[in-house]
Amino acid sequence: MTLYREFILDHKGVWPIFVAFVKANYDALIDAGLPLYIIVTTAEKKRNTLQNARLWWLYKTIAEQAWVNGRQFDKDAWHEFFARKHCPKTEMVLPDGEIITRRKSTAEMNIGEFSEYMQNIEIDATTELGVRFE
């Protein structure tokens, strides 16, 4: 049995619904040997479409202006380059037991993380690559 449900407690009417959901499922899950995990956190909004559009404009501008070792790279190459350079890294265990380090996807970032990520790209592009954003 897989159970998944999210509740955003953004007004008082959600609380009784949340409590009723837990009451309705708790006993059956415990009897089945399945713990019910409840995680409480403040909401952090994911990056938005305007931020994402701006990010790809940055990559496009960099692709048009930047030269490295006598060649230019497309926006997808710049996306991967900057993501590897500036995204946080986490360890992941694969099914065969191998432990790898992977970067956090930009799609997983919240608004603040994404803003900082874009600022780092702009700083690198202007100071190291001579790109001008206008």
Tab-separated table of N, CA and C in Angstrom:
chain	number	residue	atom	x	y	z
A	1	MET	N	0.847	-1.176	0.000
A	1	MET	CA	0.000	0.000	0.000
A	1	MET	C	0.890	1.235	0.000
A	2	THR	N	0.710	2.092	-0.978
A	2	THR	CA	1.436	3.352	-1.012
A	2	THR	C	0.454	4.479	-0.764
A	3	LEU	N	0.763	5.271	0.200
A	3	LEU	CA	-0.104	6.383	0.565
A	3	LEU	C	0.702	7.654	0.446
A	4	TYR	N	0.176	8.622	-0.273
A	4	TYR	CA	0.860	9.911	-0.375
A	4	TYR	C	-0.181	11.003	-0.421
A	5	ARG	N	-0.014	11.985	0.411
A	5	ARG	CA	-0.935	13.119	0.433
A	5	ARG	C	-0.201	14.295	1.035
A	6	GLU	N	-0.341	15.461	0.418
A	6	GLU	CA	0.254	16.687	0.946
A	6	GLU	C	-0.846	17.620	1.402
A	7	PHE	N	-0.583	18.304	2.477
A	7	PHE	CA	-1.501	19.313	2.990
A	7	PHE	C	-0.727	20.606	3.164
A	8	ILE	N	-1.265	21.691	2.693
A	8	ILE	CA	-0.669	23.000	2.918
A	8	ILE	C	-1.574	23.724	3.904
A	9	LEU	N	-1.061	23.934	5.076
A	9	LEU	CA	-1.846	24.564	6.135
A	9	LEU	C	-1.796	26.077	5.968
A	10	ASP	N	-2.487	26.562	4.942
A	10	ASP	CA	-2.460	27.990	4.646
A	10	ASP	C	-3.704	28.732	5.133
A	11	HIS	N	-4.649	27.999	5.678
A	11	HIS	CA	-5.793	28.611	6.353
A	11	HIS	C	-6.373	27.598	7.333
A	12	LYS	N	-7.153	28.075	8.286
A	12	LYS	CA	-7.609	27.230	9.397
A	12	LYS	C	-8.486	26.068	8.955
A	13	GLY	N	-9.126	26.148	7.803
A	13	GLY	CA	-10.006	25.080	7.341
A	13	GLY	C	-9.279	23.806	6.960
A	14	VAL	N	-7.975	23.882	6.714
A	14	VAL	CA	-7.214	22.703	6.304
A	14	VAL	C	-6.883	21.811	7.499
A	15	TRP	N	-6.696	22.402	8.657
A	15	TRP	CA	-6.293	21.638	9.834
A	15	TRP	C	-7.250	20.490	10.149
A	16	PRO	N	-8.568	20.705	10.243
A	16	PRO	CA	-9.451	19.572	10.547
A	16	PRO	C	-9.440	18.488	9.463
A	17	ILE	N	-9.191	18.864	8.213
A	17	ILE	CA	-9.105	17.889	7.127
A	17	ILE	C	-7.855	17.025	7.309
A	18	PHE	N	-6.751	17.671	7.660
A	18	PHE	CA	-5.505	16.955	7.918
A	18	PHE	C	-5.682	15.969	9.076
A	19	VAL	N	-6.254	16.439	10.173
A	19	VAL	CA	-6.457	15.588	11.353
A	19	VAL	C	-7.367	14.408	11.006
A	20	ALA	N	-8.435	14.654	10.263
A	20	ALA	CA	-9.352	13.579	9.874
A	20	ALA	C	-8.649	12.547	8.994
A	21	PHE	N	-7.789	13.009	8.107
A	21	PHE	CA	-7.038	12.101	7.233
A	21	PHE	C	-6.127	11.194	8.057
A	22	VAL	N	-5.408	11.779	8.992
A	22	VAL	CA	-4.512	10.987	9.840
A	22	VAL	C	-5.321	9.986	10.660
A	23	LYS	N	-6.407	10.429	11.268
A	23	LYS	CA	-7.244	9.527	12.077
A	23	LYS	C	-7.797	8.381	11.233
A	24	ALA	N	-8.176	8.679	9.995
A	24	ALA	CA	-8.791	7.668	9.135
A	24	ALA	C	-7.790	6.621	8.650
A	25	ASN	N	-6.508	6.932	8.665
A	25	ASN	CA	-5.510	6.027	8.092
A	25	ASN	C	-4.509	5.463	9.089
A	26	TYR	N	-4.346	6.103	10.229
A	26	TYR	CA	-3.302	5.732	11.172
A	26	TYR	C	-3.402	4.285	11.629
A	27	ASP	N	-4.541	3.869	12.144
A	27	ASP	CA	-4.676	2.513	12.691
A	27	ASP	C	-4.395	1.446	11.641
A	28	ALA	N	-4.957	1.598	10.431
A	28	ALA	CA	-4.763	0.599	9.375
A	28	ALA	C	-3.295	0.496	8.974
A	29	LEU	N	-2.624	1.617	8.903
A	29	LEU	CA	-1.210	1.601	8.516
A	29	LEU	C	-0.343	0.957	9.592
A	30	ILE	N	-0.578	1.315	10.838
A	30	ILE	CA	0.192	0.730	11.941
A	30	ILE	C	-0.051	-0.774	12.007
A	31	ASP	N	-1.320	-1.194	11.857
A	31	ASP	CA	-1.646	-2.630	11.879
A	31	ASP	C	-0.958	-3.378	10.740
A	32	ALA	N	-0.738	-2.691	9.611
A	32	ALA	CA	-0.072	-3.308	8.457
A	32	ALA	C	1.449	-3.214	8.572
A	33	GLY	N	1.934	-2.626	9.669
A	33	GLY	CA	3.378	-2.486	9.852
A	33	GLY	C	3.985	-1.367	9.028
A	34	LEU	N	3.162	-0.409	8.615
A	34	LEU	CA	3.631	0.716	7.801
A	34	LEU	C	3.551	1.997	8.613
A	35	PRO	N	4.692	2.561	8.980
A	35	PRO	CA	4.644	3.810	9.739
A	35	PRO	C	4.127	4.951	8.860
A	36	LEU	N	3.506	5.901	9.483
A	36	LEU	CA	3.021	7.096	8.803
A	36	LEU	C	4.033	8.209	9.069
A	37	TYR	N	4.675	8.696	8.024
A	37	TYR	CA	5.663	9.757	8.167
A	37	TYR	C	4.983	11.098	7.988
A	38	ILE	N	5.209	11.980	8.935
A	38	ILE	CA	4.663	13.335	8.850
A	38	ILE	C	5.843	14.292	8.947
A	39	ILE	N	6.013	15.098	7.926
A	39	ILE	CA	7.096	16.075	7.873
A	39	ILE	C	6.472	17.460	7.935
A	40	VAL	N	6.959	18.281	8.838
A	40	VAL	CA	6.438	19.636	8.980
A	40	VAL	C	7.538	20.609	8.572
A	41	THR	N	7.212	21.502	7.662
A	41	THR	CA	8.181	22.486	7.196
A	41	THR	C	7.441	23.738	6.732
A	42	THR	N	8.140	24.839	6.695
A	42	THR	CA	7.535	26.025	6.107
A	42	THR	C	7.621	25.890	4.596
A	43	ALA	N	6.667	26.445	3.923
A	43	ALA	CA	6.618	26.311	2.469
A	43	ALA	C	7.649	27.216	1.812
A	44	GLU	N	8.421	26.636	0.906
A	44	GLU	CA	9.334	27.411	0.079
A	44	GLU	C	8.891	27.186	-1.352
A	45	LYS	N	8.521	28.250	-2.009
A	45	LYS	CA	8.017	28.110	-3.366
A	45	LYS	C	9.142	27.745	-4.321
A	46	LYS	N	8.813	26.854	-5.246
A	46	LYS	CA	9.765	26.456	-6.279
A	46	LYS	C	10.002	27.630	-7.222
A	47	ARG	N	11.095	27.556	-7.940
A	47	ARG	CA	11.379	28.577	-8.941
A	47	ARG	C	10.151	28.735	-9.828
A	48	ASN	N	10.032	29.903	-10.442
A	48	ASN	CA	8.839	30.125	-11.257
A	48	ASN	C	9.195	30.221	-12.738
A	49	THR	N	8.184	30.297	-13.576
A	49	THR	CA	8.409	30.284	-15.027
A	49	THR	C	9.149	31.526	-15.495
A	50	LEU	N	8.926	32.657	-14.839
A	50	LEU	CA	9.663	33.867	-15.227
A	50	LEU	C	11.153	33.702	-14.938
A	51	GLN	N	11.481	33.129	-13.805
A	51	GLN	CA	12.886	32.879	-13.482
A	51	GLN	C	13.490	31.909	-14.496
A	52	ASN	N	12.761	30.866	-14.827
A	52	ASN	CA	13.280	29.880	-15.760
A	52	ASN	C	13.505	30.495	-17.139
A	53	ALA	N	12.587	31.332	-17.584
A	53	ALA	CA	12.749	32.009	-18.877
A	53	ALA	C	13.981	32.906	-18.851
A	54	ARG	N	14.188	33.599	-17.747
A	54	ARG	CA	15.361	34.469	-17.627
A	54	ARG	C	16.651	33.652	-17.642
A	55	LEU	N	16.648	32.505	-16.962
A	55	LEU	CA	17.827	31.646	-16.950
A	55	LEU	C	18.216	31.245	-18.367
A	56	TRP	N	17.242	30.828	-19.174
A	56	TRP	CA	17.546	30.394	-20.537
A	56	TRP	C	17.939	31.569	-21.425
A	57	TRP	N	17.472	32.766	-21.104
A	57	TRP	CA	17.949	33.965	-21.804
A	57	TRP	C	19.434	34.187	-21.457
A	58	LEU	N	19.799	33.991	-20.191
A	58	LEU	CA	21.211	34.109	-19.811
A	58	LEU	C	22.066	33.121	-20.597
A	59	TYR	N	21.643	31.857	-20.638
A	59	TYR	CA	22.397	30.847	-21.379
A	59	TYR	C	22.514	31.209	-22.861
A	60	LYS	N	21.438	31.693	-23.445
A	60	LYS	CA	21.446	32.075	-24.864
A	60	LYS	C	22.432	33.219	-25.098
A	61	THR	N	22.400	34.212	-24.214
A	61	THR	CA	23.316	35.350	-24.336
A	61	THR	C	24.765	34.896	-24.198
A	62	ILE	N	25.031	34.029	-23.255
A	62	ILE	CA	26.382	33.493	-23.067
A	62	ILE	C	26.804	32.708	-24.308
A	63	ALA	N	25.913	31.879	-24.832
A	63	ALA	CA	26.227	31.074	-26.023
A	63	ALA	C	26.559	31.961	-27.215
A	64	GLU	N	25.916	33.099	-27.322
A	64	GLU	CA	26.153	34.015	-28.439
A	64	GLU	C	27.457	34.793	-28.298
A	65	GLN	N	27.868	35.081	-27.059
A	65	GLN	CA	29.014	35.975	-26.860
A	65	GLN	C	30.302	35.296	-26.398
A	66	ALA	N	30.198	34.207	-25.680
A	66	ALA	CA	31.388	33.625	-25.045
A	66	ALA	C	32.158	32.719	-25.999
A	67	TRP	N	33.476	32.851	-25.917
A	67	TRP	CA	34.406	31.975	-26.640
A	67	TRP	C	35.363	31.386	-25.613
A	68	VAL	N	35.579	30.078	-25.674
A	68	VAL	CA	36.520	29.402	-24.785
A	68	VAL	C	37.407	28.518	-25.648
A	69	ASN	N	38.710	28.759	-25.551
A	69	ASN	CA	39.684	27.996	-26.349
A	69	ASN	C	39.330	27.990	-27.835
A	70	GLY	N	38.933	29.144	-28.329
A	70	GLY	CA	38.671	29.298	-29.754
A	70	GLY	C	37.356	28.730	-30.250
A	71	ARG	N	36.451	28.413	-29.340
A	71	ARG	CA	35.165	27.889	-29.803
A	71	ARG	C	34.011	28.371	-28.940
A	72	GLN	N	32.820	28.273	-29.508
A	72	GLN	CA	31.608	28.629	-28.790
A	72	GLN	C	30.826	27.359	-28.453
A	73	PHE	N	29.959	27.480	-27.455
A	73	PHE	CA	29.144	26.359	-27.002
A	73	PHE	C	27.685	26.770	-26.983
A	74	ASP	N	26.795	25.789	-27.163
A	74	ASP	CA	25.369	26.111	-27.180
A	74	ASP	C	24.826	26.269	-25.759
A	75	LYS	N	23.599	26.734	-25.679
A	75	LYS	CA	23.006	27.027	-24.372
A	75	LYS	C	22.882	25.782	-23.488
A	76	ASP	N	22.688	24.605	-24.089
A	76	ASP	CA	22.601	23.378	-23.289
A	76	ASP	C	23.938	23.041	-22.636
A	77	ALA	N	25.020	23.290	-23.352
A	77	ALA	CA	26.350	23.055	-22.784
A	77	ALA	C	26.601	24.009	-21.608
A	78	TRP	N	26.188	25.269	-21.764
A	78	TRP	CA	26.363	26.241	-20.687
A	78	TRP	C	25.483	25.876	-19.491
A	79	HIS	N	24.288	25.373	-19.757
A	79	HIS	CA	23.409	24.954	-18.665
A	79	HIS	C	24.097	23.861	-17.828
A	80	GLU	N	24.612	22.857	-18.491
A	80	GLU	CA	25.272	21.763	-17.766
A	80	GLU	C	26.536	22.255	-17.060
A	81	PHE	N	27.307	23.096	-17.735
A	81	PHE	CA	28.542	23.632	-17.154
A	81	PHE	C	28.266	24.377	-15.850
A	82	PHE	N	27.325	25.331	-15.908
A	82	PHE	CA	27.044	26.129	-14.712
A	82	PHE	C	26.326	25.313	-13.636
A	83	ALA	N	25.486	24.379	-14.038
A	83	ALA	CA	24.811	23.539	-13.047
A	83	ALA	C	25.835	22.699	-12.281
A	84	ARG	N	26.800	22.135	-12.998
A	84	ARG	CA	27.850	21.359	-12.323
A	84	ARG	C	28.700	22.235	-11.419
A	85	LYS	N	28.896	23.477	-11.823
A	85	LYS	CA	29.752	24.381	-11.057
A	85	LYS	C	29.046	24.956	-9.824
A	86	HIS	N	27.761	25.297	-9.949
A	86	HIS	CA	27.103	26.054	-8.884
A	86	HIS	C	25.976	25.345	-8.139
A	87	CYS	N	25.483	24.227	-8.626
A	87	CYS	CA	24.390	23.536	-7.921
A	87	CYS	C	24.947	22.723	-6.764
A	88	PRO	N	24.211	22.672	-5.657
A	88	PRO	CA	24.661	21.838	-4.534
A	88	PRO	C	24.760	20.375	-4.953
A	89	LYS	N	25.656	19.654	-4.318
A	89	LYS	CA	25.881	18.238	-4.621
A	89	LYS	C	25.323	17.374	-3.497
A	90	THR	N	24.799	16.217	-3.866
A	90	THR	CA	24.328	15.253	-2.882
A	90	THR	C	24.808	13.867	-3.294
A	91	GLU	N	24.944	12.985	-2.303
A	91	GLU	CA	25.304	11.599	-2.602
A	91	GLU	C	24.040	10.790	-2.814
A	92	MET	N	24.123	9.856	-3.755
A	92	MET	CA	22.991	8.985	-4.054
A	92	MET	C	23.514	7.557	-4.137
A	93	VAL	N	22.776	6.634	-3.522
A	93	VAL	CA	23.125	5.220	-3.598
A	93	VAL	C	22.290	4.601	-4.713
A	94	LEU	N	22.956	3.982	-5.677
A	94	LEU	CA	22.274	3.323	-6.784
A	94	LEU	C	21.879	1.900	-6.388
A	95	PRO	N	20.961	1.283	-7.118
A	95	PRO	CA	20.524	-0.074	-6.766
A	95	PRO	C	21.640	-1.105	-6.675
A	96	ASP	N	22.736	-0.896	-7.416
A	96	ASP	CA	23.837	-1.857	-7.342
A	96	ASP	C	24.806	-1.560	-6.196
A	97	GLY	N	24.471	-0.558	-5.383
A	97	GLY	CA	25.296	-0.217	-4.231
A	97	GLY	C	26.308	0.880	-4.483
A	98	GLU	N	26.507	1.245	-5.750
A	98	GLU	CA	27.456	2.310	-6.064
A	98	GLU	C	26.949	3.629	-5.486
A	99	ILE	N	27.856	4.383	-4.901
A	99	ILE	CA	27.527	5.699	-4.359
A	99	ILE	C	28.068	6.736	-5.327
A	100	ILE	N	27.173	7.581	-5.819
A	100	ILE	CA	27.584	8.631	-6.752
A	100	ILE	C	27.278	10.004	-6.153
A	101	THR	N	27.939	10.998	-6.679
A	101	THR	CA	27.638	12.377	-6.322
A	101	THR	C	26.901	12.987	-7.501
A	102	ARG	N	25.748	13.550	-7.230
A	102	ARG	CA	24.983	14.193	-8.297
A	102	ARG	C	24.665	15.616	-7.887
A	103	ARG	N	24.458	16.432	-8.887
A	103	ARG	CA	24.111	17.815	-8.610
A	103	ARG	C	22.606	17.941	-8.450
A	104	LYS	N	22.211	18.922	-7.680
A	104	LYS	CA	20.793	19.212	-7.531
A	104	LYS	C	20.286	19.791	-8.837
A	105	SER	N	19.145	19.349	-9.277
A	105	SER	CA	18.551	19.878	-10.499
A	105	SER	C	18.063	21.302	-10.254
A	106	THR	N	18.197	22.151	-11.244
A	106	THR	CA	17.676	23.517	-11.105
A	106	THR	C	16.166	23.496	-10.923
A	107	ALA	N	15.493	22.462	-11.432
A	107	ALA	CA	14.039	22.349	-11.278
A	107	ALA	C	13.638	22.108	-9.823
A	108	GLU	N	14.579	21.633	-9.006
A	108	GLU	CA	14.300	21.357	-7.601
A	108	GLU	C	14.535	22.570	-6.709
A	109	MET	N	15.074	23.645	-7.270
A	109	MET	CA	15.434	24.815	-6.466
A	109	MET	C	14.213	25.662	-6.113
A	110	ASN	N	14.297	26.288	-4.938
A	110	ASN	CA	13.260	27.241	-4.582
A	110	ASN	C	13.639	28.616	-5.155
A	111	ILE	N	12.783	29.581	-4.978
A	111	ILE	CA	12.985	30.901	-5.582
A	111	ILE	C	14.311	31.519	-5.147
A	112	GLY	N	14.622	31.454	-3.860
A	112	GLY	CA	15.867	32.049	-3.365
A	112	GLY	C	17.106	31.366	-3.914
A	113	GLU	N	17.113	30.024	-3.903
A	113	GLU	CA	18.252	29.277	-4.446
A	113	GLU	C	18.445	29.580	-5.924
A	114	PHE	N	17.338	29.657	-6.646
A	114	PHE	CA	17.407	29.889	-8.085
A	114	PHE	C	17.938	31.291	-8.390
A	115	SER	N	17.519	32.278	-7.593
A	115	SER	CA	18.023	33.645	-7.772
A	115	SER	C	19.527	33.706	-7.548
A	116	GLU	N	19.995	33.041	-6.492
A	116	GLU	CA	21.429	33.004	-6.207
A	116	GLU	C	22.188	32.295	-7.323
A	117	TYR	N	21.620	31.221	-7.831
A	117	TYR	CA	22.223	30.478	-8.934
A	117	TYR	C	22.403	31.386	-10.154
A	118	MET	N	21.363	32.137	-10.510
A	118	MET	CA	21.468	33.035	-11.666
A	118	MET	C	22.489	34.148	-11.432
A	119	GLN	N	22.551	34.657	-10.207
A	119	GLN	CA	23.552	35.692	-9.899
A	119	GLN	C	24.967	35.147	-10.084
A	120	ASN	N	25.202	33.917	-9.646
A	120	ASN	CA	26.521	33.304	-9.815
A	120	ASN	C	26.868	33.149	-11.295
A	121	ILE	N	25.893	32.783	-12.104
A	121	ILE	CA	26.121	32.662	-13.546
A	121	ILE	C	26.482	34.017	-14.143
A	122	GLU	N	25.734	35.048	-13.779
A	122	GLU	CA	26.016	36.386	-14.303
A	122	GLU	C	27.409	36.859	-13.906
A	123	ILE	N	27.780	36.618	-12.671
A	123	ILE	CA	29.122	37.026	-12.208
A	123	ILE	C	30.193	36.298	-13.005
A	124	ASP	N	30.068	34.985	-13.134
A	124	ASP	CA	31.045	34.202	-13.901
A	124	ASP	C	31.105	34.655	-15.357
A	125	ALA	N	29.946	34.829	-15.957
A	125	ALA	CA	29.901	35.169	-17.381
A	125	ALA	C	30.521	36.534	-17.649
A	126	THR	N	30.280	37.497	-16.771
A	126	THR	CA	30.832	38.836	-17.005
A	126	THR	C	32.313	38.907	-16.646
A	127	THR	N	32.709	38.289	-15.534
A	127	THR	CA	34.095	38.431	-15.087
A	127	THR	C	35.059	37.466	-15.768
A	128	GLU	N	34.596	36.250	-16.087
A	128	GLU	CA	35.489	35.246	-16.660
A	128	GLU	C	35.352	35.078	-18.172
A	129	LEU	N	34.182	35.453	-18.701
A	129	LEU	CA	33.937	35.221	-20.124
A	129	LEU	C	33.733	36.502	-20.925
A	130	GLY	N	33.642	37.642	-20.227
A	130	GLY	CA	33.477	38.916	-20.916
A	130	GLY	C	32.097	39.136	-21.511
A	131	VAL	N	31.104	38.440	-21.029
A	131	VAL	CA	29.742	38.577	-21.561
A	131	VAL	C	29.105	39.848	-20.998
A	132	ARG	N	28.351	40.508	-21.852
A	132	ARG	CA	27.602	41.702	-21.441
A	132	ARG	C	26.119	41.406	-21.555
A	133	PHE	N	25.414	41.580	-20.457
A	133	PHE	CA	23.964	41.383	-20.456
A	133	PHE	C	23.289	42.749	-20.567
A	134	GLU	N	22.512	42.918	-21.600
A	134	GLU	CA	21.837	44.223	-21.790
A	134	GLU	C	20.370	44.046	-21.938
